GROMACS .gro file of C-alpha atoms in nm:
model
  430
    1UNK     CA    1  -1.962   0.435   0.734
    2UNK     CA    2  -2.067   0.485   0.396
    3UNK     CA    3  -1.880   0.814   0.367
    4UNK     CA    4  -1.573   0.661   0.575
    5UNK     CA    5  -1.569   0.362   0.297
    6UNK     CA    6  -1.549   0.622   0.041
    7UNK     CA    7  -1.259   0.798   0.166
    8UNK     CA    8  -1.474   1.085   0.258
    9UNK     CA    9  -1.299   1.156   0.628
   10UNK     CA   10  -1.436   1.492   0.676
   11UNK     CA   11  -1.784   1.388   0.626
   12UNK     CA   12  -1.752   1.061   0.794
   13UNK     CA   13  -1.578   1.227   1.112
   14UNK     CA   14  -1.864   1.528   1.150
   15UNK     CA   15  -2.138   1.227   1.113
   16UNK     CA   16  -1.968   1.021   1.357
   17UNK     CA   17  -1.961   1.306   1.618
   18UNK     CA   18  -2.314   1.388   1.574
   19UNK     CA   19  -2.413   0.976   1.642
   20UNK     CA   20  -2.201   1.048   1.971
   21UNK     CA   21  -2.380   1.377   2.071
   22UNK     CA   22  -2.735   1.175   1.992
   23UNK     CA   23  -2.638   0.899   2.216
   24UNK     CA   24  -2.342   0.948   2.433
   25UNK     CA   25  -2.013   0.625   2.431
   26UNK     CA   26  -2.205   0.428   2.132
   27UNK     CA   27  -1.954   0.208   2.045
   28UNK     CA   28  -1.932   0.141   1.679
   29UNK     CA   29  -1.903   0.561   1.649
   30UNK     CA   30  -1.608   0.509   1.914
   31UNK     CA   31  -1.445   0.222   1.720
   32UNK     CA   32  -1.501   0.363   1.365
   33UNK     CA   33  -1.398   0.734   1.451
   34UNK     CA   34  -1.069   0.614   1.628
   35UNK     CA   35  -1.016   0.427   1.312
   36UNK     CA   36  -1.028   0.776   1.149
   37UNK     CA   37  -0.839   0.969   1.364
   38UNK     CA   38  -0.552   0.721   1.296
   39UNK     CA   39  -0.584   0.745   0.922
   40UNK     CA   40  -0.591   1.146   0.944
   41UNK     CA   41  -0.238   1.114   1.168
   42UNK     CA   42  -0.425   1.125   1.529
   43UNK     CA   43  -0.319   0.779   1.652
   44UNK     CA   44  -0.309   0.861   1.994
   45UNK     CA   45  -0.713   1.003   2.031
   46UNK     CA   46  -0.777   0.697   1.779
   47UNK     CA   47  -0.633   0.455   2.050
   48UNK     CA   48  -0.850   0.640   2.341
   49UNK     CA   49  -1.143   0.635   2.124
   50UNK     CA   50  -1.128   0.272   2.030
   51UNK     CA   51  -1.072   0.207   2.445
   52UNK     CA   52  -1.374   0.385   2.529
   53UNK     CA   53  -1.529   0.149   2.285
   54UNK     CA   54  -1.426  -0.148   2.455
   55UNK     CA   55  -1.514  -0.048   2.766
   56UNK     CA   56  -1.870  -0.052   2.636
   57UNK     CA   57  -1.823  -0.412   2.408
   58UNK     CA   58  -1.529  -0.530   2.589
   59UNK     CA   59  -1.544  -0.879   2.355
   60UNK     CA   60  -1.541  -0.715   2.055
   61UNK     CA   61  -1.307  -0.863   1.795
   62UNK     CA   62  -1.287  -0.644   1.535
   63UNK     CA   63  -1.256  -0.356   1.777
   64UNK     CA   64  -0.953  -0.524   1.929
   65UNK     CA   65  -0.813  -0.594   1.580
   66UNK     CA   66  -0.842  -0.198   1.458
   67UNK     CA   67  -0.658  -0.101   1.795
   68UNK     CA   68  -0.390  -0.367   1.717
   69UNK     CA   69  -0.345  -0.205   1.379
   70UNK     CA   70  -0.292   0.141   1.515
   71UNK     CA   71  -0.035   0.000   1.759
   72UNK     CA   72   0.144  -0.199   1.492
   73UNK     CA   73   0.168   0.087   1.254
   74UNK     CA   74   0.310   0.309   1.512
   75UNK     CA   75   0.569   0.069   1.570
   76UNK     CA   76   0.441  -0.068   1.931
   77UNK     CA   77   0.438  -0.433   1.846
   78UNK     CA   78   0.445  -0.540   2.188
   79UNK     CA   79   0.113  -0.364   2.242
   80UNK     CA   80  -0.030  -0.471   1.923
   81UNK     CA   81   0.044  -0.814   1.971
   82UNK     CA   82  -0.169  -0.788   2.278
   83UNK     CA   83  -0.430  -0.652   2.102
   84UNK     CA   84  -0.476  -0.929   1.815
   85UNK     CA   85  -0.438  -1.220   2.108
   86UNK     CA   86  -0.760  -1.063   2.283
   87UNK     CA   87  -0.934  -1.041   1.951
   88UNK     CA   88  -0.823  -1.405   1.881
   89UNK     CA   89  -0.972  -1.502   2.274
   90UNK     CA   90  -1.283  -1.307   2.171
   91UNK     CA   91  -1.347  -1.481   1.829
   92UNK     CA   92  -1.000  -1.781   1.754
   93UNK     CA   93  -1.116  -1.777   1.379
   94UNK     CA   94  -1.068  -1.411   1.354
   95UNK     CA   95  -0.842  -1.450   1.030
   96UNK     CA   96  -0.757  -1.085   0.992
   97UNK     CA   97  -0.644  -1.135   1.340
   98UNK     CA   98  -0.429  -1.408   1.275
   99UNK     CA   99  -0.305  -1.242   0.974
  100UNK     CA  100  -0.176  -0.961   1.168
  101UNK     CA  101  -0.057  -1.195   1.454
  102UNK     CA  102   0.181  -1.353   1.222
  103UNK     CA  103   0.269  -1.000   1.093
  104UNK     CA  104   0.391  -0.880   1.422
  105UNK     CA  105   0.584  -1.187   1.540
  106UNK     CA  106   0.761  -1.225   1.204
  107UNK     CA  107   0.864  -0.843   1.275
  108UNK     CA  108   0.994  -0.962   1.635
  109UNK     CA  109   1.202  -1.222   1.470
  110UNK     CA  110   1.017  -1.495   1.638
  111UNK     CA  111   0.950  -1.675   1.287
  112UNK     CA  112   0.820  -2.017   1.434
  113UNK     CA  113   0.576  -1.845   1.633
  114UNK     CA  114   0.503  -1.639   1.309
  115UNK     CA  115   0.481  -1.978   1.113
  116UNK     CA  116   0.261  -2.135   1.385
  117UNK     CA  117   0.007  -1.837   1.324
  118UNK     CA  118   0.027  -1.855   0.951
  119UNK     CA  119  -0.087  -2.227   0.997
  120UNK     CA  120  -0.406  -2.131   1.189
  121UNK     CA  121  -0.470  -1.882   0.996
  122UNK     CA  122  -0.509  -2.117   0.681
  123UNK     CA  123  -0.680  -2.351   0.874
  124UNK     CA  124  -0.939  -2.106   0.960
  125UNK     CA  125  -0.959  -1.952   0.623
  126UNK     CA  126  -0.826  -2.174   0.350
  127UNK     CA  127  -0.993  -1.948   0.079
  128UNK     CA  128  -0.833  -1.637   0.203
  129UNK     CA  129  -0.584  -1.540  -0.069
  130UNK     CA  130  -0.415  -1.271   0.116
  131UNK     CA  131  -0.309  -1.518   0.359
  132UNK     CA  132  -0.131  -1.753   0.112
  133UNK     CA  133   0.058  -1.446  -0.023
  134UNK     CA  134   0.180  -1.342   0.286
  135UNK     CA  135   0.297  -1.696   0.401
  136UNK     CA  136   0.467  -1.691   0.092
  137UNK     CA  137   0.652  -1.379   0.157
  138UNK     CA  138   0.760  -1.508   0.503
  139UNK     CA  139   0.864  -1.827   0.340
  140UNK     CA  140   1.081  -1.641   0.116
  141UNK     CA  141   1.196  -1.368   0.343
  142UNK     CA  142   1.321  -1.615   0.584
  143UNK     CA  143   1.433  -1.869   0.334
  144UNK     CA  144   1.717  -2.134   0.548
  145UNK     CA  145   1.712  -2.284   0.188
  146UNK     CA  146   1.589  -2.358  -0.153
  147UNK     CA  147   1.304  -2.536  -0.061
  148UNK     CA  148   1.105  -2.246   0.140
  149UNK     CA  149   1.173  -2.054  -0.206
  150UNK     CA  150   1.008  -2.388  -0.374
  151UNK     CA  151   0.717  -2.376  -0.122
  152UNK     CA  152   0.672  -1.986  -0.161
  153UNK     CA  153   0.603  -2.035  -0.542
  154UNK     CA  154   0.358  -2.246  -0.460
  155UNK     CA  155   0.162  -1.999  -0.209
  156UNK     CA  156   0.163  -1.760  -0.452
  157UNK     CA  157   0.039  -1.960  -0.735
  158UNK     CA  158  -0.251  -2.044  -0.451
  159UNK     CA  159  -0.291  -1.672  -0.366
  160UNK     CA  160  -0.318  -1.628  -0.735
  161UNK     CA  161  -0.567  -1.904  -0.824
  162UNK     CA  162  -0.784  -1.795  -0.514
  163UNK     CA  163  -0.814  -1.410  -0.636
  164UNK     CA  164  -0.712  -1.371  -1.008
  165UNK     CA  165  -0.704  -1.011  -0.967
  166UNK     CA  166  -0.450  -1.043  -0.688
  167UNK     CA  167  -0.145  -0.904  -0.935
  168UNK     CA  168   0.129  -0.888  -0.677
  169UNK     CA  169   0.100  -1.255  -0.612
  170UNK     CA  170   0.180  -1.287  -0.976
  171UNK     CA  171   0.481  -1.042  -0.920
  172UNK     CA  172   0.606  -1.213  -0.614
  173UNK     CA  173   0.556  -1.557  -0.790
  174UNK     CA  174   0.786  -1.450  -1.057
  175UNK     CA  175   1.075  -1.312  -0.825
  176UNK     CA  176   0.999  -1.664  -0.657
  177UNK     CA  177   1.102  -1.866  -0.979
  178UNK     CA  178   1.368  -1.636  -1.075
  179UNK     CA  179   1.569  -1.681  -0.730
  180UNK     CA  180   1.545  -2.035  -0.824
  181UNK     CA  181   1.709  -1.961  -1.191
  182UNK     CA  182   1.365  -2.045  -1.366
  183UNK     CA  183   1.399  -1.796  -1.555
  184UNK     CA  184   1.195  -1.898  -1.869
  185UNK     CA  185   0.885  -1.952  -1.642
  186UNK     CA  186   0.948  -1.605  -1.442
  187UNK     CA  187   0.930  -1.451  -1.791
  188UNK     CA  188   0.607  -1.656  -1.918
  189UNK     CA  189   0.419  -1.514  -1.598
  190UNK     CA  190   0.486  -1.166  -1.720
  191UNK     CA  191   0.427  -1.238  -2.073
  192UNK     CA  192   0.085  -1.427  -2.005
  193UNK     CA  193   0.000  -1.137  -1.736
  194UNK     CA  194   0.075  -0.879  -2.036
  195UNK     CA  195  -0.140  -1.093  -2.306
  196UNK     CA  196  -0.453  -1.050  -2.032
  197UNK     CA  197  -0.326  -0.649  -1.965
  198UNK     CA  198  -0.123  -0.508  -2.233
  199UNK     CA  199  -0.121  -0.151  -2.082
  200UNK     CA  200  -0.019  -0.240  -1.767
  201UNK     CA  201   0.375  -0.107  -1.683
  202UNK     CA  202   0.437  -0.329  -1.421
  203UNK     CA  203   0.436  -0.660  -1.626
  204UNK     CA  204   0.619  -0.495  -1.895
  205UNK     CA  205   0.900  -0.381  -1.648
  206UNK     CA  206   0.942  -0.694  -1.499
  207UNK     CA  207   0.951  -0.868  -1.801
  208UNK     CA  208   1.282  -0.652  -1.855
  209UNK     CA  209   1.378  -0.750  -1.502
  210UNK     CA  210   1.352  -1.105  -1.599
  211UNK     CA  211   1.577  -1.068  -1.898
  212UNK     CA  212   1.262  -1.110  -2.155
  213UNK     CA  213   1.330  -0.777  -2.308
  214UNK     CA  214   1.587  -0.493  -2.320
  215UNK     CA  215   1.648  -0.300  -2.004
  216UNK     CA  216   1.517   0.068  -2.031
  217UNK     CA  217   1.789   0.328  -1.860
  218UNK     CA  218   1.548   0.405  -1.550
  219UNK     CA  219   1.242   0.220  -1.445
  220UNK     CA  220   0.903   0.413  -1.651
  221UNK     CA  221   0.732   0.660  -1.438
  222UNK     CA  222   0.444   0.455  -1.473
  223UNK     CA  223   0.565   0.125  -1.343
  224UNK     CA  224   0.717   0.332  -1.018
  225UNK     CA  225   0.380   0.500  -0.955
  226UNK     CA  226   0.149   0.228  -1.018
  227UNK     CA  227   0.390   0.021  -0.796
  228UNK     CA  228   0.401   0.238  -0.495
  229UNK     CA  229   0.046   0.383  -0.500
  230UNK     CA  230  -0.060   0.002  -0.484
  231UNK     CA  231   0.204  -0.058  -0.183
  232UNK     CA  232   0.132   0.255   0.005
  233UNK     CA  233  -0.113   0.118   0.220
  234UNK     CA  234   0.111  -0.188   0.343
  235UNK     CA  235   0.430   0.012   0.291
  236UNK     CA  236   0.492   0.058   0.656
  237UNK     CA  237   0.401  -0.294   0.732
  238UNK     CA  238   0.634  -0.493   0.494
  239UNK     CA  239   0.920  -0.279   0.616
  240UNK     CA  240   0.808  -0.366   0.988
  241UNK     CA  241   0.817  -0.734   0.880
  242UNK     CA  242   1.175  -0.671   0.808
  243UNK     CA  243   1.339  -0.521   1.123
  244UNK     CA  244   1.717  -0.456   0.928
  245UNK     CA  245   1.575  -0.233   0.682
  246UNK     CA  246   1.784   0.107   0.792
  247UNK     CA  247   1.852   0.317   0.519
  248UNK     CA  248   1.706   0.636   0.655
  249UNK     CA  249   1.886   0.596   0.959
  250UNK     CA  250   2.201   0.519   0.781
  251UNK     CA  251   2.187   0.759   0.577
  252UNK     CA  252   2.086   1.030   0.830
  253UNK     CA  253   2.386   0.899   1.061
  254UNK     CA  254   2.629   0.959   0.755
  255UNK     CA  255   2.509   1.295   0.690
  256UNK     CA  256   2.557   1.397   1.067
  257UNK     CA  257   2.908   1.313   1.020
  258UNK     CA  258   2.938   1.628   0.775
  259UNK     CA  259   2.658   1.872   0.904
  260UNK     CA  260   2.676   2.123   1.159
  261UNK     CA  261   2.544   2.025   1.509
  262UNK     CA  262   2.156   2.014   1.453
  263UNK     CA  263   2.020   2.354   1.453
  264UNK     CA  264   1.726   2.347   1.194
  265UNK     CA  265   1.916   2.599   0.979
  266UNK     CA  266   1.911   2.391   0.645
  267UNK     CA  267   1.669   2.338   0.384
  268UNK     CA  268   1.642   1.960   0.292
  269UNK     CA  269   1.509   1.794   0.034
  270UNK     CA  270   1.390   1.442   0.087
  271UNK     CA  271   1.393   1.313  -0.259
  272UNK     CA  272   1.180   0.990  -0.309
  273UNK     CA  273   1.015   1.073   0.048
  274UNK     CA  274   0.777   0.744   0.074
  275UNK     CA  275   0.570   0.731   0.367
  276UNK     CA  276   0.773   0.972   0.529
  277UNK     CA  277   1.029   0.761   0.745
  278UNK     CA  278   1.307   1.013   0.705
  279UNK     CA  279   1.127   1.278   0.856
  280UNK     CA  280   1.203   1.277   1.193
  281UNK     CA  281   1.569   1.200   1.158
  282UNK     CA  282   1.600   1.499   0.932
  283UNK     CA  283   1.389   1.752   1.100
  284UNK     CA  284   1.620   1.827   1.407
  285UNK     CA  285   1.878   2.000   1.091
  286UNK     CA  286   1.568   2.154   0.899
  287UNK     CA  287   1.456   2.495   0.872
  288UNK     CA  288   1.274   2.366   0.622
  289UNK     CA  289   1.188   2.002   0.493
  290UNK     CA  290   1.018   1.910   0.172
  291UNK     CA  291   0.933   1.604   0.049
  292UNK     CA  292   0.886   1.463  -0.318
  293UNK     CA  293   0.771   1.159  -0.469
  294UNK     CA  294   0.611   1.049  -0.753
  295UNK     CA  295   0.347   0.828  -0.587
  296UNK     CA  296   0.052   0.981  -0.477
  297UNK     CA  297  -0.044   0.719  -0.218
  298UNK     CA  298   0.293   0.773  -0.055
  299UNK     CA  299   0.266   1.165  -0.017
  300UNK     CA  300  -0.059   1.077   0.119
  301UNK     CA  301   0.069   0.834   0.356
  302UNK     CA  302   0.373   1.082   0.451
  303UNK     CA  303   0.129   1.353   0.492
  304UNK     CA  304  -0.069   1.181   0.758
  305UNK     CA  305   0.292   1.105   0.937
  306UNK     CA  306   0.396   1.469   0.935
  307UNK     CA  307   0.719   1.642   1.020
  308UNK     CA  308   0.736   1.825   0.664
  309UNK     CA  309   0.702   2.181   0.583
  310UNK     CA  310   0.536   2.085   0.231
  311UNK     CA  311   0.485   1.747   0.025
  312UNK     CA  312   0.473   1.739  -0.371
  313UNK     CA  313   0.395   1.482  -0.609
  314UNK     CA  314   0.658   1.496  -0.898
  315UNK     CA  315   0.945   1.295  -1.098
  316UNK     CA  316   1.242   1.385  -0.920
  317UNK     CA  317   1.487   1.481  -1.149
  318UNK     CA  318   1.221   1.697  -1.295
  319UNK     CA  319   1.168   1.859  -0.960
  320UNK     CA  320   1.514   1.894  -0.886
  321UNK     CA  321   1.551   2.083  -1.220
  322UNK     CA  322   1.316   2.322  -1.146
  323UNK     CA  323   1.475   2.410  -0.801
  324UNK     CA  324   1.805   2.535  -0.858
  325UNK     CA  325   2.015   2.636  -0.531
  326UNK     CA  326   1.725   2.573  -0.351
  327UNK     CA  327   1.879   2.321  -0.124
  328UNK     CA  328   2.132   2.288   0.146
  329UNK     CA  329   2.109   1.884   0.153
  330UNK     CA  330   1.922   1.658  -0.072
  331UNK     CA  331   1.869   1.308   0.033
  332UNK     CA  332   1.756   0.993  -0.153
  333UNK     CA  333   1.721   0.697   0.036
  334UNK     CA  334   1.638   0.336  -0.091
  335UNK     CA  335   1.500   0.564  -0.453
  336UNK     CA  336   1.778   0.557  -0.674
  337UNK     CA  337   1.773   0.222  -0.707
  338UNK     CA  338   1.502   0.246  -0.965
  339UNK     CA  339   1.730   0.480  -1.162
  340UNK     CA  340   1.992   0.277  -1.416
  341UNK     CA  341   2.173   0.568  -1.559
  342UNK     CA  342   2.268   0.777  -1.275
  343UNK     CA  343   2.391   1.102  -1.493
  344UNK     CA  344   2.110   1.284  -1.518
  345UNK     CA  345   1.955   1.289  -1.154
  346UNK     CA  346   2.343   1.391  -1.031
  347UNK     CA  347   2.353   1.680  -1.257
  348UNK     CA  348   1.989   1.790  -1.158
  349UNK     CA  349   2.090   1.751  -0.779
  350UNK     CA  350   2.420   1.914  -0.816
  351UNK     CA  351   2.217   2.210  -0.974
  352UNK     CA  352   1.961   2.218  -0.730
  353UNK     CA  353   2.234   2.236  -0.430
  354UNK     CA  354   2.395   2.561  -0.324
  355UNK     CA  355   2.749   2.587  -0.262
  356UNK     CA  356   2.869   2.330  -0.010
  357UNK     CA  357   2.527   2.157  -0.014
  358UNK     CA  358   2.538   1.803   0.070
  359UNK     CA  359   2.367   1.492  -0.176
  360UNK     CA  360   2.332   1.150  -0.007
  361UNK     CA  361   2.148   0.833  -0.111
  362UNK     CA  362   2.186   0.494  -0.122
  363UNK     CA  363   2.215   0.221  -0.384
  364UNK     CA  364   2.240  -0.178  -0.416
  365UNK     CA  365   2.582  -0.284  -0.499
  366UNK     CA  366   2.680  -0.431  -0.864
  367UNK     CA  367   3.032  -0.647  -0.825
  368UNK     CA  368   3.298  -0.505  -1.056
  369UNK     CA  369   3.523  -0.213  -1.144
  370UNK     CA  370   3.367  -0.111  -1.397
  371UNK     CA  371   3.085   0.161  -1.478
  372UNK     CA  372   2.799  -0.046  -1.498
  373UNK     CA  373   2.416  -0.019  -1.379
  374UNK     CA  374   2.201  -0.350  -1.400
  375UNK     CA  375   1.854  -0.390  -1.414
  376UNK     CA  376   1.768  -0.702  -1.136
  377UNK     CA  377   1.528  -0.943  -1.090
  378UNK     CA  378   1.335  -0.737  -0.837
  379UNK     CA  379   1.282  -0.457  -1.077
  380UNK     CA  380   1.592  -0.243  -0.892
  381UNK     CA  381   1.912  -0.168  -1.051
  382UNK     CA  382   2.232  -0.262  -0.902
  383UNK     CA  383   2.526  -0.025  -0.935
  384UNK     CA  384   2.937  -0.034  -0.965
  385UNK     CA  385   3.091   0.181  -0.748
  386UNK     CA  386   3.268   0.357  -1.044
  387UNK     CA  387   2.920   0.406  -1.196
  388UNK     CA  388   2.811   0.608  -0.886
  389UNK     CA  389   3.185   0.768  -0.858
  390UNK     CA  390   3.174   0.857  -1.236
  391UNK     CA  391   2.835   1.018  -1.234
  392UNK     CA  392   2.892   1.205  -0.946
  393UNK     CA  393   3.244   1.335  -1.108
  394UNK     CA  394   3.087   1.403  -1.404
  395UNK     CA  395   2.812   1.635  -1.239
  396UNK     CA  396   3.097   1.859  -1.050
  397UNK     CA  397   3.040   1.699  -0.742
  398UNK     CA  398   3.363   1.663  -0.529
  399UNK     CA  399   3.434   1.513  -0.134
  400UNK     CA  400   3.246   1.211  -0.250
  401UNK     CA  401   3.249   0.932  -0.001
  402UNK     CA  402   3.138   0.588  -0.088
  403UNK     CA  403   3.114   0.302   0.160
  404UNK     CA  404   2.951  -0.044   0.178
  405UNK     CA  405   2.669  -0.150   0.417
  406UNK     CA  406   2.357  -0.374   0.454
  407UNK     CA  407   2.074  -0.155   0.470
  408UNK     CA  408   1.816  -0.414   0.443
  409UNK     CA  409   1.730  -0.819   0.392
  410UNK     CA  410   1.567  -0.991   0.100
  411UNK     CA  411   1.519  -1.376   0.098
  412UNK     CA  412   1.681  -1.376   0.440
  413UNK     CA  413   1.977  -1.219   0.301
  414UNK     CA  414   2.152  -0.882   0.381
  415UNK     CA  415   2.124  -0.688   0.068
  416UNK     CA  416   2.475  -0.548  -0.008
  417UNK     CA  417   2.452  -0.149  -0.056
  418UNK     CA  418   2.624   0.163  -0.110
  419UNK     CA  419   2.593   0.462   0.121
  420UNK     CA  420   2.708   0.777  -0.085
  421UNK     CA  421   2.813   1.155   0.036
  422UNK     CA  422   2.924   1.428  -0.196
  423UNK     CA  423   2.959   1.787  -0.195
  424UNK     CA  424   2.902   2.049  -0.429
  425UNK     CA  425   3.194   2.225  -0.465
  426UNK     CA  426   3.414   1.975  -0.231
  427UNK     CA  427   3.729   1.859  -0.351
  428UNK     CA  428   3.774   1.503  -0.475
  429UNK     CA  429   3.836   1.252  -0.210
  430UNK     CA  430   4.168   1.028  -0.282
   0.00000   0.00000   0.00000
């Protein structure tokens, strides 16, 4: 277990199996080996091992909870819910099971039941900072009125008061304050944070996002890296909580309208691959599928998910510049929202594509007919249609297709997005 907690998974697996050779069906070894197998991308094996442990100790709440976590992270929400409920039958005050139950109920669009689970959670664990944080996100993501955003402010403040190192709560607090048009308060949260931690790139960038300093042309690499390294473990869970997250599916469907029938014939780059959600959608087209991301934590999760021929940790524009005419397709889902000026990336992508190769990406919509990129309170950029069009034209792309869609929700409302396709060597669309 010490090796497992130290993330030395190879040693931990060897020792768990030695325990099981000495004592067949030792339940703790079965349970934790199951968790480890899931961490190594062998989720089906993990499920079977934990089920074997539960045959020996059927009323083990942690084992039921961890079995639920595997189902949840594999997208099997009903199975996850059943496991969390079984854990709570064994231990009604099990706050991790209550927290996880609330998450999967929200993911199944059962908000009243999710709210009830959050209430039970905070009664069972009134000093559980993560519980207040999750409730704050729930209230904000499902807001039916301004009062729910106000309540989220209280939750985030309580989470941070209980756990002063819980900086995600500070970031969430500022976003809620900004949403309520309490911009000075939001900016002050980041100034106070910067005073305590002057080298932290997150409050520095978010202060600019709140209008407290001048906006940079793109989100700094250290901000993106730190944000997503810290977010990696809960990234898929947060997306699960928002069933309307559709960027990978929408971009893959748009590409399918211009690519040949899937025949594993193309070299494809997943630019900003995150945890690898695009891999199964791109794989049928790919002779070679490579993922690149600035966050090592995200790449680690993508490696566990599988589906790629290669994964690399690198800054996107530099990586494209180093691989000229290497790709038939470059896809970037929900990544270029961290770029303000799209010009350098568009030029690098054009050079990285082969003749007639396709670039596909998504952006958030900024209103207006001009050529603008605006840093929003979320820390992401919104772009006008004109900015995307002009950046692609200047880079040499043709056959540029820009349509509007909604790829996810924020604060309970659809986020308007651009879905963009452009071909190297194509003719400009009218």
